[in-house]
Amino acid sequence: MIDVKNISKTFISHSTEVKALVNVTAQIDPGEVVVVLGPSGSGKSTFIRCLNYLNVADEGSIIIDGIDILDPKTDINKVRAEVGMVFQSFNLFPHKTVLENVTLAPIVVRKNPKEEALKKGMALLEKVGIQEKANVYPDQLSGGQQQRVAIARALAMEPKIMLFDEPTSALDPEMVGEVLDVMKKLAREGMTMVVVTHEMGFAREVADRVIFMDEGAIVEVGTPEHFFKNPTHDRTKLFLSQIL
Amino acid sequence: MGSPLSLKRSKQGDHYYFWVGVFFFIVIGVALSLYFSARQIDYTWRWYRLPKYFAYQEQVEIKAEIDGEAVSILKKSKIAVVQVKGLEGTESYTFPESALKIEEGDTIYYGDVLATYKKWRVGILLEGLWLTLKVSIIAIVFGILIGLFTGLARISSNPALKWSAITYIEIIRGSPLLVQIFIWYFVLGTLFNNILAKHGIVQIPPLWFGVAALACFTGAYVAEMVRAGIQSIHRGQTEAARSLGMTYVKSMRYVILPQALRRILPPLSGQFISLIKDSSLLGIIAIRELTKATREVVTTSLQPFELWFVCALLYLVLTFSLSMVLQYLERRQLAI
């Protein structure tokens, strides 16, 4: 489903180079839930953002569902329509109601008829448990509710893959659960998911595989049991000892 | 939401009313001193002379253009149609029934008055006001279009677009509007109209060069506001829109611009009010807008005091109405 080969990414800020990704290779199969862990600044977010071209990898290749997204001839908008993304800061459209947030892309990108989009939008809002807020504006929602709307918005495009970039990091602790519940439901339905998170519980419970990154490189890949119980690398052990 | 004023102590002391009094004292003082200094130079205020510059009644005389006989007078719903039959043919005249001065069968000579009546005419000040309004509205519409396009070009990564936008904005913002109007009229206008004349096409009247000058001037300022407005929208909005598969154009159209325009509405309304006032400069290229019209009336009527006050008041009516409309739009948008 996702085939990443030897990608590297260097940011240049104030004439100093920051190596965000160094020679990263990873494969993600259909229906798999992969959780990306690592300390801050380890390149997890850059990695996931490279997957839908919000950051452009300097070298290497990224094949999404058979399409090489780094190929200049690829219509990236078509690929992005198949890859949903959920952001740390929700990024809901503040000038649109909750339902409009969900139906906008299906209407203007997929060109779905309005009635159909509205019906599907309501069904999705029901799925994330927020249908009663369909006609309010995002600033009237709590963080957890906003993030659930953001998930519904991404799902409205009927994506084949969902990317989650620290979806619970900006939430008050008591709201983390409701968002994770939606994500768990999605995982059970067989959605291919890549999740950058600090929620170890979620990784342990839901992930098929865990990728551990540090300093722009993948240090260790394995099942949650392997990762949490018998990590091989010292860097992984150090990380786990710091957070657990 | 409370206004910042509500942070103040709610109880207003005696001083408050004292300073309210001072305010009215100043206003009345200025008015009185104006009045008495005008008396010093024996200025006679003649406000009653002003209405005719807004609207007046004109005496209309309808005269026969041939010799002959009034063969028929048809009266229908207060309109009279007179047929005059002469040797060279038949002429027909139409006017209000009450204005009729002849009867059927009368012999008519060339130049005879068939009817006289009074007709309301729009005065020069009202004409000027209308022209100012028209010029401003057209310039605002084009200013918005130019500004939107230039603002987007300004933040484009394409150097041809970006540098053209910067050059345009800097030239316009760095030179006086008066000079720009001269350039539009005397330089570009001459060039355009010469080319048009060579091809036998109708000349463009000065009005349109004036409108172009104002629109381009406003466009440059609007462009900078549009740029600032777009850049003030959080990057995450673009990212969210693009991650849903929207193209650049769609993300601008549905996500970024609606939010940006909402933010720039207050500075934009200030710019449009400036434009209405700046249109007063167009008099110098023979466009008879409100200021030019007032100047013409002043030279014939010799009542400069009243006329200039009225002129200022008319501008105030225009700018105040515009700011009311824009405030309404702002409130309606913020109400969500």
mmCIF file with all atom_site columns, N, CA and C in Angstrom, chain A residues 43 73 103 124 126 129-130 205 207:
data_model
loop_
_atom_site.group_PDB
_atom_site.id
_atom_site.type_symbol
_atom_site.label_atom_id
_atom_site.label_alt_id
_atom_site.label_comp_id
_atom_site.label_asym_id
_atom_site.label_entity_id
_atom_site.label_seq_id
_atom_site.pdbx_PDB_ins_code
_atom_site.Cartn_x
_atom_site.Cartn_y
_atom_site.Cartn_z
_atom_site.occupancy
_atom_site.B_iso_or_equiv
_atom_site.pdbx_formal_charge
_atom_site.auth_seq_id
_atom_site.auth_comp_id
_atom_site.auth_asym_id
_atom_site.auth_atom_id
_atom_site.pdbx_PDB_model_num
ATOM 1  N N  . GLY A 1 43  ? 11.822  13.203 13.550  1.00 0.00 ? 43  GLY A N  1
ATOM 2  C CA . GLY A 1 43  ? 11.456  13.111 12.137  1.00 0.00 ? 43  GLY A CA 1
ATOM 3  C C  . GLY A 1 43  ? 10.167  12.371 11.875  1.00 0.00 ? 43  GLY A C  1
ATOM 4  N N  . LYS A 1 73  ? 5.250   13.961 -12.894 1.00 0.00 ? 73  LYS A N  1
ATOM 5  C CA . LYS A 1 73  ? 4.077   13.817 -13.760 1.00 0.00 ? 73  LYS A CA 1
ATOM 6  C C  . LYS A 1 73  ? 2.829   13.385 -12.980 1.00 0.00 ? 73  LYS A C  1
ATOM 7  N N  . THR A 1 103 ? -18.522 18.084 4.222   1.00 0.00 ? 103 THR A N  1
ATOM 8  C CA . THR A 1 103 ? -19.023 17.880 2.853   1.00 0.00 ? 103 THR A CA 1
ATOM 9  C C  . THR A 1 103 ? -18.270 18.687 1.798   1.00 0.00 ? 103 THR A C  1
ATOM 10 N N  . LEU A 1 124 ? -21.335 10.109 8.652   1.00 0.00 ? 124 LEU A N  1
ATOM 11 C CA . LEU A 1 124 ? -19.982 10.120 9.222   1.00 0.00 ? 124 LEU A CA 1
ATOM 12 C C  . LEU A 1 124 ? -19.950 10.816 10.576  1.00 0.00 ? 124 LEU A C  1
ATOM 13 N N  . GLU A 1 126 ? -22.332 10.906 12.614  1.00 0.00 ? 126 GLU A N  1
ATOM 14 C CA . GLU A 1 126 ? -22.925 9.950  13.537  1.00 0.00 ? 126 GLU A CA 1
ATOM 15 C C  . GLU A 1 126 ? -21.879 8.924  13.970  1.00 0.00 ? 126 GLU A C  1
ATOM 16 N N  . GLY A 1 129 ? -19.811 10.244 16.437  1.00 0.00 ? 129 GLY A N  1
ATOM 17 C CA . GLY A 1 129 ? -20.603 10.601 17.617  1.00 0.00 ? 129 GLY A CA 1
ATOM 18 C C  . GLY A 1 129 ? -20.802 12.081 17.832  1.00 0.00 ? 129 GLY A C  1
ATOM 19 N N  . ILE A 1 130 ? -21.014 12.834 16.745  1.00 0.00 ? 130 ILE A N  1
ATOM 20 C CA . ILE A 1 130 ? -21.111 14.277 16.929  1.00 0.00 ? 130 ILE A CA 1
ATOM 21 C C  . ILE A 1 130 ? -22.209 14.869 16.041  1.00 0.00 ? 130 ILE A C  1
ATOM 22 N N  . GLU A 1 205 ? -2.216  -1.458 22.038  1.00 0.00 ? 205 GLU A N  1
ATOM 23 C CA . GLU A 1 205 ? -3.493  -2.118 21.856  1.00 0.00 ? 205 GLU A CA 1
ATOM 24 C C  . GLU A 1 205 ? -3.867  -2.296 20.389  1.00 0.00 ? 205 GLU A C  1
ATOM 25 N N  . ALA A 1 207 ? -1.843  -1.192 17.388  1.00 0.00 ? 207 ALA A N  1
ATOM 26 C CA . ALA A 1 207 ? -0.860  -1.252 16.301  1.00 0.00 ? 207 ALA A CA 1
ATOM 27 C C  . ALA A 1 207 ? -0.579  -2.688 15.886  1.00 0.00 ? 207 ALA A C  1
#
